[in-house]
Amino acid sequence: MLTASRRWKRREGEPQAGAPGLAVWLDQARARWQGVLRSGAILQRTCHHKLDLALDGVRDALASPPSRRRPGRLAFASASKSAVGGPPGEPLSSDPILISELEVTGADEELRKLAREALIMRPNFAYTLEEVQADLRRIFGTGYFAACEPSAEDTRDGVKLTIKVTPNPELNGVVVVGADRLPQSVIQSALTRLHGRTLNFEALTEATEQLNAWYEASGILGQVTKVELGESNTVQIAVSEAQVAGLHLRFLDKKTGEARDEGRTRPEVILRHMLTQPGQVYSLAQARRDVEAVYATGLFDDVSIRPQPAEGSTMDAPRVDLFLEVRERKFGGLSAGTGVSAAGTGEGALPGFIGQLSYSQRNLMGLGQRLTASAELGQVDSTFRVSHTDPWIRGDPYHTSRSITVQSTKASVAAIHGKAVGEDVAGPGPGSPRPPQPRPGAQGASSLADASAGSIFVSRVGGSVEWSRPLGIGWQGGLGASWQRATPRDERARPLDQDCYGGQLTISGTGQDTMALGILRLAYAPPSGGGEILACMEQALPLQTDWLNFNRFTLRADKSLPLGPMKLWFSGKGGLVVGDLPPYEAFPIGGTNSVRGYVEGGVGSGRRYAVGTAELHVPLVAPIEGVLFADYGTDLDSGALVLGDPAGARGKPGNGHGLGVGVKLDTPIGPLRLEYAWNDAGVPRFHLGIGARG
């Protein structure tokens, strides 16, 4: 298929109509080449002519009366004439002729042996002229001979048949012309074995077919079109590769499919994703990558490239015009909906419900830029965000993107400051300590009463800007900066200084913390898939004396391995913080996306942490998979290093594991995971997750 295309909601590999003009050109080129091979017209056309003349010579030799014959041989002479038949061109007689002797001459012993091995005829057996003709063609079929001249001599015992062969010349070199994209290694692999040896037509044919096979496998529109034996016994192989003459953009009407030259997206925004350019050799593989790149912008329902023969295109110098056809999708508007959030109920096993209202514009001013304003209101959390993303900064040669975000959030920190282990609805595990009680009279006692009566939330107001660009095949890098002010609050939005155990909630001690961060990200995903690595380093910049000063590093790695129809999936993540660390910024361990079998943060919280997961995915009924899993997490003995020791105050173990089973359902919004796990205390728990584990 010559057309590269990508459609929204279309399964990969779904066929689409190709370009008939190029298909005809390619079919004609292949038919032309195959016809050359079948007829032997490359170098053998004169050989077959010589074969026909040689057969005429055999006919005449057998038809001529012998000078001396024994009486008993007269019948044979008459039979010989009958067997020979009439003039050349008439059907050959089917009467057999006795071949008493058979000899091959005209070449060295090795080539004579090859010729004899190709023959079916043996001395002292009778053969028809048709069988003699077939044997002579078998000698030509070996590919080593330029001429084959049979001669017949009548003897008293029958006919002596002598076949004089003329070997092909020794090949002094092979020259390939017109191959701009054909690698030298492929040429050498196909043709090196021919150099310095007697020219063999069959080996030469196999070599040229090997060159054609590379073009077909590589998705490049190219073909061997001519092979000639030149002076000094050098073979010249001519290759034709279709060059791109022009690149044109068409916008298709969503309803009628009618093509037009203008759309809502600026042409340069689309064409900058095309690596295929005029003057290059047309590659279907590259065209498919170009289609994927344009489709990945999210601006189009359908993208396809249709090549057509260009003006002045010939069989020996083909040229193509490429038509990039796009069907624009709706670029935005107002939307509302509901969803679930795993962070919604930190103490529970099920996520909380959220309502969403957003306005988005995915193609701002036709530049492909995205502007989004959204509000999410949940049972406990809320987010208000405005963001602008330019996926490719204009004029940047490195495909750098930029994102600017301003947001205000309110999020529960129940995973760190929530209920103690003994207050979990599932009951404490065997031997769990009695949870400590609030300390009456501690500093901020007025706030303690409110904190003990409900949950603690952290309100954050801030903004960020981040640049990202590809660094190489599979590598992506990001650099950014952010600013935020965080304030712990109770359910009535009143600021809090301490939690219900008297633990301090902020570093500053004023009820709010301010931080300015420099951010560095690095990601790697191999092109073959099956895993990824994500690393992030954040450095807080104390631009004022009361601003936070810390360094935070996180790392995550995933890897999947096929196991027959099943799949093994491994994941590991960890991190550490050096410097100022508000307790609400500590790493929580345990929960749906951490160690299953525990509530969110039920294992602990620390300055350092490590979590590992192993899963076995078993296909059930598409799109449902069964999952067996094991998780382990630890705070690396850093829980007590967090301000106020919130994990220790709540009797959290600091490390733990979980085992369980579950099912995963692929949905349009991502994987839906329903899991049942037991922690190391034997307490079971259901988990419902949306999206891949993070």
XYZ file of C-alpha atoms in Angstrom:
694
model
C 0.000 0.000 0.000
C 1.445 3.302 -1.105
C -0.717 5.626 0.976
C 0.259 6.388 4.563
C -2.676 7.405 6.714
C -3.963 7.715 10.268
C -7.561 8.092 11.321
C -9.135 8.944 14.631
C -10.505 5.818 16.332
C -9.189 3.696 13.522
C -7.452 0.455 14.274
C -3.792 0.311 13.358
C -3.200 -1.321 9.996
C -6.748 -0.666 8.700
C -6.551 -0.532 4.905
C -7.189 2.641 2.967
C -7.285 3.351 -0.726
C -3.869 3.837 -2.293
C -2.599 6.058 -5.084
C -3.553 4.375 -8.375
C -1.026 6.294 -10.463
C 1.951 5.178 -8.416
C 0.578 1.675 -8.046
C 0.433 1.418 -11.841
C 4.009 2.742 -12.091
C 5.273 0.236 -9.556
C 3.368 -2.649 -11.155
C 4.711 -1.689 -14.563
C 8.261 -1.486 -13.220
C 7.972 -4.882 -11.575
C 6.333 -6.434 -14.647
C 9.056 -4.948 -16.816
C 11.757 -6.405 -14.592
C 10.096 -9.794 -14.250
C 9.640 -9.902 -18.012
C 13.342 -9.224 -18.417
C 14.165 -12.071 -16.034
C 11.762 -14.535 -17.666
C 12.925 -13.865 -21.193
C 16.599 -13.657 -20.275
C 16.754 -10.318 -22.044
C 19.393 -8.900 -19.703
C 22.339 -10.781 -21.120
C 20.900 -14.037 -22.456
C 18.755 -12.931 -25.391
C 21.552 -13.683 -27.865
C 22.171 -17.050 -26.180
C 18.666 -18.273 -26.921
C 19.017 -17.156 -30.505
C 22.227 -19.204 -30.710
C 20.389 -22.144 -29.168
C 17.742 -22.030 -31.880
C 20.484 -21.974 -34.531
C 22.212 -24.889 -32.808
C 19.039 -26.938 -32.833
C 18.681 -26.220 -36.519
C 22.223 -27.556 -36.878
C 21.286 -30.770 -35.074
C 18.224 -31.086 -37.302
C 20.316 -30.712 -40.424
C 23.066 -33.056 -39.169
C 20.610 -35.803 -38.428
C 18.769 -35.234 -41.692
C 21.899 -35.480 -43.913
C 22.505 -39.003 -45.373
C 25.629 -40.702 -44.042
C 28.518 -41.299 -46.446
C 28.838 -44.929 -45.465
C 26.150 -46.997 -43.829
C 25.709 -50.603 -43.142
C 22.585 -52.072 -44.792
C 20.995 -52.553 -41.464
C 21.248 -48.840 -40.803
C 19.218 -47.662 -43.803
C 16.039 -47.927 -41.829
C 17.609 -45.761 -39.168
C 18.523 -43.156 -41.773
C 15.007 -43.048 -42.971
C 13.818 -42.879 -39.396
C 16.285 -40.120 -38.723
C 14.866 -38.033 -41.501
C 11.392 -38.657 -40.247
C 12.468 -37.802 -36.765
C 14.078 -34.594 -37.827
C 10.950 -33.426 -39.550
C 10.648 -30.675 -42.073
C 12.205 -27.238 -42.225
C 12.968 -25.225 -39.086
C 9.844 -23.818 -37.484
C 7.733 -26.887 -38.092
C 6.687 -29.049 -35.091
C 9.396 -31.457 -33.966
C 8.846 -35.155 -34.532
C 8.248 -37.307 -31.505
C 10.194 -40.272 -32.946
C 13.188 -41.141 -30.753
C 16.791 -41.045 -31.951
C 19.462 -43.301 -30.473
C 22.272 -41.263 -28.883
C 25.296 -43.566 -28.778
C 27.821 -41.020 -27.483
C 27.488 -37.734 -25.611
C 30.348 -35.286 -25.150
C 30.659 -31.719 -23.746
C 33.562 -29.561 -24.971
C 34.713 -25.957 -25.014
C 35.312 -25.226 -21.321
C 37.442 -26.269 -18.390
C 36.678 -29.417 -16.465
C 34.695 -27.677 -13.713
C 32.319 -25.986 -16.144
C 32.048 -29.111 -18.320
C 31.060 -31.025 -15.197
C 28.354 -28.464 -14.444
C 27.035 -28.808 -17.990
C 27.030 -32.655 -17.840
C 25.234 -32.586 -14.489
C 22.521 -30.405 -16.044
C 21.852 -33.007 -18.767
C 19.273 -35.745 -18.439
C 20.421 -37.489 -21.635
C 22.689 -40.506 -21.250
C 24.577 -42.519 -23.933
C 22.875 -45.565 -25.529
C 19.385 -44.225 -24.927
C 16.907 -42.907 -27.478
C 15.596 -39.339 -27.207
C 13.295 -37.153 -29.266
C 14.448 -33.822 -30.624
C 12.148 -32.135 -28.132
C 14.015 -33.865 -25.290
C 17.362 -32.868 -26.816
C 16.125 -29.269 -26.997
C 15.038 -29.351 -23.334
C 18.469 -30.638 -22.275
C 20.276 -27.887 -24.152
C 18.088 -25.332 -22.411
C 19.046 -26.909 -19.090
C 22.666 -26.136 -19.866
C 21.702 -22.515 -20.474
C 19.675 -22.648 -17.279
C 22.835 -23.057 -15.221
C 23.575 -19.434 -16.100
C 27.296 -19.979 -16.820
C 27.299 -20.172 -20.625
C 27.013 -17.565 -23.378
C 26.694 -20.082 -26.213
C 25.788 -23.732 -26.649
C 26.529 -25.342 -30.051
C 25.452 -28.959 -30.506
C 26.657 -31.074 -33.434
C 25.584 -34.575 -34.497
C 27.663 -37.307 -36.160
C 26.199 -40.549 -37.424
C 28.027 -43.673 -36.275
C 27.395 -47.367 -36.702
C 25.974 -47.519 -33.161
C 23.789 -44.421 -33.411
C 24.316 -40.679 -33.246
C 27.261 -39.076 -31.503
C 26.099 -35.773 -30.010
C 28.805 -33.197 -29.184
C 27.831 -30.057 -27.255
C 30.336 -27.228 -27.457
C 29.774 -24.636 -24.728
C 31.184 -21.123 -24.555
C 31.491 -19.900 -20.939
C 30.441 -16.409 -19.927
C 33.345 -14.015 -19.369
C 34.883 -13.573 -15.961
C 33.171 -10.688 -14.201
C 35.611 -7.870 -13.488
C 33.203 -5.601 -11.608
C 29.640 -4.512 -10.912
C 28.537 -0.879 -10.994
C 25.212 0.264 -9.481
C 23.948 3.648 -10.670
C 21.005 5.716 -9.438
C 20.913 4.169 -5.927
C 20.820 7.145 -3.553
C 19.093 5.335 -0.681
C 20.415 1.812 -1.242
C 23.043 1.157 1.473
C 26.519 0.172 0.363
C 26.397 -2.782 2.740
C 23.351 -4.196 0.921
C 25.061 -3.763 -2.448
C 28.203 -5.491 -1.227
C 26.242 -8.323 0.376
C 24.359 -8.977 -2.858
C 27.134 -8.518 -5.431
C 30.541 -9.187 -3.852
C 30.281 -12.942 -4.446
C 29.974 -12.330 -8.220
C 33.213 -10.397 -8.626
C 36.199 -12.248 -10.099
C 34.156 -15.310 -11.118
C 32.586 -16.564 -14.290
C 29.424 -14.551 -14.856
C 26.372 -16.523 -13.822
C 23.010 -15.252 -15.026
C 21.077 -16.948 -12.234
C 23.333 -15.573 -9.500
C 23.067 -12.111 -11.057
C 19.287 -12.422 -11.107
C 19.244 -13.415 -7.428
C 21.476 -10.459 -6.579
C 19.199 -7.966 -8.328
C 16.157 -9.512 -6.667
C 17.938 -9.052 -3.313
C 18.301 -5.341 -4.093
C 14.609 -5.116 -4.989
C 13.696 -6.958 -1.786
C 15.537 -4.323 0.270
C 13.506 -1.541 -1.362
C 10.252 -3.355 -0.673
C 11.151 -4.179 2.951
C 12.335 -0.607 3.600
C 9.196 0.967 2.189
C 11.155 2.963 -0.405
C 9.736 3.339 -3.895
C 12.675 1.991 -5.912
C 13.380 -0.766 -8.428
C 16.178 -2.269 -10.521
C 15.227 -1.309 -14.095
C 18.152 -2.377 -16.293
C 21.200 -4.662 -16.208
C 23.830 -4.520 -18.965
C 27.203 -6.131 -19.601
C 29.538 -3.361 -20.622
C 33.110 -3.103 -21.720
C 35.862 -4.812 -19.760
C 33.314 -7.412 -18.639
C 31.698 -5.058 -16.128
C 27.989 -5.345 -15.295
C 26.098 -2.091 -14.867
C 22.893 -2.197 -12.790
C 20.578 0.796 -13.160
C 18.228 1.616 -10.294
C 15.274 4.008 -10.398
C 14.184 5.676 -7.152
C 11.080 7.860 -7.068
C 11.916 11.392 -5.951
C 9.489 13.771 -4.257
C 8.732 16.594 -6.669
C 6.354 18.597 -4.478
C 4.512 18.605 -1.157
C 0.954 19.950 -1.126
C -1.573 20.417 1.693
C -5.307 19.761 1.385
C -8.054 20.312 3.961
C -10.976 17.895 3.659
C -14.482 18.973 4.537
C -15.706 16.947 7.519
C -19.120 16.272 5.967
C -18.613 16.166 2.206
C -14.944 15.169 2.014
C -14.365 17.941 -0.540
C -10.751 19.124 -0.669
C -9.816 22.774 -0.264
C -6.542 24.665 0.005
C -7.276 26.543 3.244
C -8.370 25.518 6.739
C -8.426 26.888 10.267
C -4.871 25.660 10.926
C -1.973 27.559 9.431
C -0.122 25.479 6.821
C 3.304 26.037 8.391
C 2.028 24.585 11.699
C 1.243 21.327 9.889
C 4.107 21.128 7.415
C 6.789 21.666 10.060
C 6.118 18.103 11.252
C 6.989 16.674 7.815
C 10.486 15.251 7.507
C 9.747 14.219 3.920
C 10.705 17.131 1.663
C 10.926 17.774 -2.110
C 14.090 16.381 -3.651
C 14.189 13.355 -1.327
C 13.540 9.771 -2.350
C 9.975 8.842 -1.416
C 9.894 6.487 1.567
C 6.613 4.976 2.665
C 8.111 4.239 6.097
C 9.045 7.904 6.576
C 5.655 8.982 5.252
C 3.979 6.875 7.927
C 6.119 8.505 10.614
C 5.178 11.917 9.224
C 1.496 10.982 9.368
C 1.892 9.870 13.002
C 3.654 13.147 13.864
C 0.889 15.276 12.318
C -1.832 13.139 13.905
C -0.140 13.406 17.315
C -0.822 17.153 17.346
C -4.411 16.266 18.276
C -5.819 18.714 15.719
C -7.127 16.230 13.170
C -9.552 13.328 12.919
C -7.869 11.951 9.816
C -4.417 12.393 8.277
C -3.174 10.750 5.088
C -0.455 11.155 2.457
C -1.397 10.375 -1.125
C 1.415 10.217 -3.702
C 0.683 10.856 -7.386
C 3.002 10.753 -10.424
C 4.440 14.209 -11.021
C 4.710 16.007 -14.321
C 7.668 14.738 -16.307
C 7.854 11.427 -14.447
C 9.233 8.497 -16.464
C 9.896 4.840 -15.810
C 13.621 5.449 -15.575
C 13.312 8.734 -13.602
C 10.071 8.593 -11.578
C 8.894 11.672 -9.668
C 5.949 11.944 -7.275
C 3.848 14.744 -5.844
C 2.738 14.183 -2.236
C -0.658 15.423 -1.107
C -1.025 15.690 2.665
C -4.756 15.492 3.386
C -6.101 16.432 6.816
C -9.590 16.492 8.290
C -9.760 19.018 11.141
C -11.609 18.141 14.306
C -13.538 20.391 16.658
C -10.973 22.585 18.386
C -12.668 23.214 21.693
C -15.513 24.712 23.621
C -17.239 24.424 26.944
C -17.541 20.993 28.540
C -18.764 19.544 31.819
C -18.631 16.102 33.341
C -18.052 13.958 36.369
C -15.252 11.598 37.303
C -13.419 9.938 40.136
C -10.199 10.767 41.953
C -8.042 8.301 43.842
C -7.048 11.167 46.113
C -10.631 11.890 46.961
C -10.862 9.731 50.064
C -7.475 9.132 51.537
C -8.782 6.984 54.376
C -10.957 4.804 52.160
C -10.425 2.212 49.525
C -12.603 3.809 46.847
C -11.961 7.057 44.997
C -14.050 10.163 45.518
C -16.335 11.699 42.909
C -15.492 15.010 41.277
C -17.339 17.411 39.007
C -15.561 19.117 36.128
C -16.223 22.280 34.150
C -13.757 23.473 31.546
C -13.259 25.630 28.513
C -10.555 24.597 26.057
C -9.185 25.806 22.754
C -6.794 23.318 21.132
C -5.866 25.434 18.122
C -5.530 28.982 19.358
C -5.347 31.413 16.385
C -4.577 28.464 14.094
C -1.141 28.017 15.684
C -1.788 24.636 17.281
C -1.484 26.155 20.769
C -3.765 25.004 23.596
C -5.546 27.231 26.121
C -7.512 25.587 28.936
C -9.425 26.961 31.906
C -10.871 24.313 34.205
C -12.483 23.813 37.575
C -12.702 20.502 39.434
C -14.755 20.219 42.589
C -14.690 17.016 44.588
C -15.947 15.709 47.874
C -12.782 16.944 49.562
C -10.493 18.330 46.859
C -10.779 21.219 44.404
C -8.653 22.575 41.569
C -8.880 25.769 39.536
C -6.375 25.926 36.695
C -5.570 28.044 33.650
C -2.879 26.750 31.305
C -1.399 27.633 27.943
C 0.735 25.207 25.944
C 2.697 25.870 22.787
C 3.702 22.401 21.536
C 6.358 23.822 19.215
C 7.712 27.297 19.816
C 7.719 29.098 16.489
C 11.102 29.182 14.796
C 12.723 26.716 17.199
C 14.675 24.037 15.295
C 14.673 21.572 18.229
C 10.895 21.094 18.564
C 10.830 22.783 21.979
C 7.453 23.116 23.708
C 6.420 25.512 26.479
C 3.680 25.226 29.107
C 2.503 28.007 31.428
C 0.132 27.172 34.277
C -1.567 29.213 37.008
C -3.610 27.280 39.535
C -5.224 27.184 42.948
C -5.767 23.804 44.605
C -7.117 22.370 47.823
C -6.014 18.799 48.535
C -6.402 16.485 51.486
C -3.219 15.361 53.243
C -4.989 12.481 54.955
C -2.305 10.119 53.621
C 0.126 11.866 56.012
C -2.015 13.556 58.670
C -5.077 11.274 58.584
C -6.361 8.729 61.066
C -3.976 6.617 63.069
C -3.647 2.916 62.301
C -5.799 1.936 65.265
C -8.637 4.148 64.005
C -8.853 2.493 60.599
C -12.287 1.104 59.913
C -10.715 -2.212 58.971
C -9.396 -2.486 62.533
C -5.834 -2.538 63.773
C -3.544 -5.371 62.861
C -2.445 -7.838 65.511
C -0.063 -6.188 67.937
C -0.680 -2.671 66.626
C 0.050 0.019 69.243
C -2.719 2.112 70.676
C -2.831 5.343 68.705
C -1.514 8.370 70.601
C -3.988 11.055 71.640
C -3.864 14.801 71.075
C -1.812 16.683 73.615
C -4.092 19.102 75.493
C -2.490 22.422 76.120
C -0.058 22.134 73.229
C 0.752 25.315 71.310
C -2.110 26.227 68.994
C -4.663 24.350 71.091
C -7.531 26.275 69.476
C -6.511 24.844 66.128
C -5.929 21.378 67.565
C -9.571 20.974 68.458
C -10.606 21.756 64.890
C -7.932 19.493 63.406
C -8.965 16.575 65.597
C -12.567 17.066 64.576
C -11.932 16.750 60.842
C -9.423 16.401 58.031
C -6.489 18.620 57.174
C -6.161 20.183 53.743
C -3.383 22.126 52.089
C -4.354 25.056 49.892
C -1.785 25.906 47.246
C -1.686 28.967 45.018
C 1.021 29.219 42.390
C 2.193 29.096 38.845
C 4.807 27.406 36.685
C 6.499 27.552 33.323
C 8.272 24.603 31.735
C 10.107 23.969 28.488
C 10.485 20.496 27.028
C 12.236 19.104 23.956
C 13.412 15.777 22.497
C 17.072 15.028 23.205
C 17.463 11.968 20.994
C 15.662 8.813 19.973
C 13.431 7.962 22.915
C 14.823 10.736 25.140
C 12.911 13.791 26.364
C 14.182 16.586 28.586
C 12.432 19.365 30.478
C 13.464 22.521 32.317
C 11.142 24.745 34.311
C 10.430 26.971 37.267
C 7.495 27.250 39.625
C 6.310 29.291 42.603
C 3.722 28.344 45.173
C 2.388 29.324 48.576
C 0.949 26.518 50.699
C -1.380 26.938 53.671
C -2.691 24.056 55.849
C -6.398 24.487 56.637
C -9.236 22.682 58.337
C -12.586 21.763 56.809
C -13.834 25.313 57.418
C -10.861 26.777 55.511
C -9.286 28.157 58.721
C -5.457 28.093 58.848
C -3.846 25.428 61.053
C -0.495 25.494 62.821
C -0.474 21.915 64.134
C -2.200 18.597 63.556
C -4.260 16.742 66.164
C -1.073 15.199 67.646
C 0.616 18.546 68.102
C 2.883 18.078 65.112
C 3.939 21.287 63.381
C 2.471 21.626 59.879
C 4.736 24.280 58.332
C 8.455 24.989 58.298
C 7.992 28.711 58.721
C 5.765 28.323 61.799
C 3.534 31.120 60.466
C 0.846 28.862 59.037
C 2.077 29.024 55.435
C 5.173 28.100 53.413
C 6.465 29.720 50.244
C 8.746 28.050 47.747
C 10.307 28.849 44.378
C 11.499 25.780 42.469
C 13.854 25.114 39.607
C 12.812 21.874 37.863
C 14.832 19.481 35.717
C 13.194 16.408 34.114
C 14.545 13.555 32.028
C 12.538 10.721 30.444
C 13.437 7.754 28.292
C 11.080 5.398 26.471
C 12.628 2.935 23.995
C 11.088 3.101 20.500
C 10.270 -0.601 20.753
C 8.141 0.093 23.851
C 7.957 -2.154 26.874
C 9.207 0.292 29.497
C 10.219 3.790 30.501
C 12.428 5.703 32.927
C 11.461 9.035 34.477
C 13.753 11.189 36.635
C 13.031 14.589 38.179
C 15.113 16.956 40.310
C 13.640 20.024 42.024
C 15.727 22.680 43.762
C 13.985 25.152 46.034
C 15.475 28.620 45.752
C 15.464 30.672 49.026
C 15.012 34.035 47.331
C 13.763 35.374 50.658
C 14.825 34.368 54.151
C 11.534 32.690 55.030
C 11.269 30.735 51.754
C 11.953 27.000 51.707
C 15.369 25.619 50.799
C 15.543 21.955 49.802
C 16.450 19.544 47.007
C 14.063 16.772 45.942
C 14.916 13.908 43.587
C 12.479 11.246 42.314
C 12.992 8.296 39.977
C 10.586 5.805 38.407
C 11.258 2.870 36.075
C 8.815 0.439 34.433
C 9.523 -2.685 32.382
C 7.254 -5.276 30.783
C 8.326 -8.679 29.500
C 6.218 -10.983 27.285
C 5.630 -14.459 28.679
C 3.766 -16.272 25.931
C 0.218 -14.859 25.864
C 0.834 -13.376 29.321
C 2.971 -10.437 30.407
C 5.230 -9.725 33.366
C 5.323 -6.106 34.500
C 7.835 -4.660 36.955
C 7.846 -1.163 38.408
C 10.032 0.627 40.877
C 10.018 4.184 42.186
C 11.757 6.117 44.903
C 12.889 9.520 46.047
C 14.634 11.608 48.676
C 14.551 15.156 50.045
C 17.498 17.059 51.507
C 16.844 20.328 53.341
C 13.608 21.958 54.500
C 10.701 19.522 54.297
C 7.184 20.487 55.373
C 5.417 17.310 56.541
C 2.717 17.651 53.866
C 5.504 17.391 51.217
C 6.828 14.064 52.611
C 6.537 10.902 50.487
C 3.387 8.925 51.472
C 3.671 5.124 51.151
C 0.746 2.750 50.786
C -2.503 2.774 48.837
C -3.934 2.135 45.365
C -0.875 3.426 43.464
C 1.704 2.328 46.021
C 1.438 -0.702 48.337
C -2.006 -2.225 47.916
C -3.655 -3.744 50.938
C -3.067 -0.501 52.872
C -5.013 2.750 53.026
C -3.448 5.753 51.354
C -0.242 6.456 53.294
C -0.884 3.491 55.618
C 2.702 2.199 55.441
C 4.314 5.492 56.382
C 5.705 8.805 55.165
C 9.316 9.854 55.003
C 12.115 11.932 53.561
C 13.159 8.899 51.559
C 11.168 6.040 50.132
C 11.259 3.092 47.755
C 8.333 1.096 46.322
C 8.529 -1.969 44.070
C 5.795 -3.858 42.212
C 5.623 -7.100 40.229
C 2.513 -8.045 38.237
C 1.486 -10.973 36.046
C -1.115 -9.988 33.433
C -3.247 -12.830 32.086
C -5.594 -12.152 29.120
C -9.166 -13.210 29.861
C -11.775 -11.848 27.458
C -10.701 -8.777 25.479
C -10.423 -6.073 26.693
C -10.270 -7.593 30.202
C -7.088 -8.883 31.837
C -6.574 -10.727 35.089
C -3.741 -9.513 37.331
C -1.710 -11.154 40.097
C 0.467 -8.672 41.979
C 2.880 -8.151 44.846
C 3.934 -4.754 46.249
C 6.554 -3.672 48.771
C 7.314 -0.245 50.153
C 9.603 1.290 52.781
C 10.469 4.739 54.108
C 14.131 3.680 54.447
C 14.031 4.574 58.154
C 13.371 8.225 57.374
C 9.914 8.633 58.913
C 11.248 10.128 62.130
C 13.240 12.695 60.131
C 10.050 14.393 58.941
C 9.027 17.447 60.986
C 6.657 16.309 63.748
C 7.159 12.619 62.844
C 3.557 12.218 61.564
C 4.090 8.544 60.656
C 5.511 7.621 64.056
C 2.797 9.570 65.886
C 0.201 7.449 64.091
C 1.972 4.150 64.662
C 2.702 3.468 61.000
C 5.137 0.587 60.450
C 7.458 2.313 57.976
C 7.549 -0.696 55.649
C 5.102 -3.310 54.428
C 3.984 -5.481 51.571
C 0.745 -6.467 49.895
C -0.410 -9.399 47.762
C -3.536 -9.615 45.694
C -5.524 -10.231 42.543
C -7.508 -7.987 40.270
C -8.940 -7.299 36.845
C -8.036 -4.527 34.415
C -10.433 -3.160 31.824
C -9.219 -0.942 28.980
C -11.600 2.000 28.528
C -11.528 5.253 26.500
C -10.477 7.166 29.646
C -7.667 4.717 30.448
C -7.325 1.418 32.300
C -9.930 0.752 34.985
C -8.477 -1.399 37.776
C -10.470 -3.300 40.401
C -8.164 -5.058 42.877
C -8.393 -7.027 46.123
C -5.260 -7.159 48.281
C -4.035 -8.357 51.679
C -1.384 -6.473 53.598
C 1.282 -8.169 55.740
C -1.077 -8.050 58.750
C -3.589 -10.151 56.800
C -6.114 -7.307 56.496
C -7.929 -7.342 53.108
C -8.917 -4.248 51.147
C -10.553 -3.373 47.839
C -8.886 -0.835 45.531
C -10.353 0.934 42.528
C -7.899 2.733 40.284
C -8.233 4.853 37.152
C -5.332 4.969 34.692
C -1.922 3.334 34.810
C -0.167 3.013 38.157
C 2.063 6.032 38.775
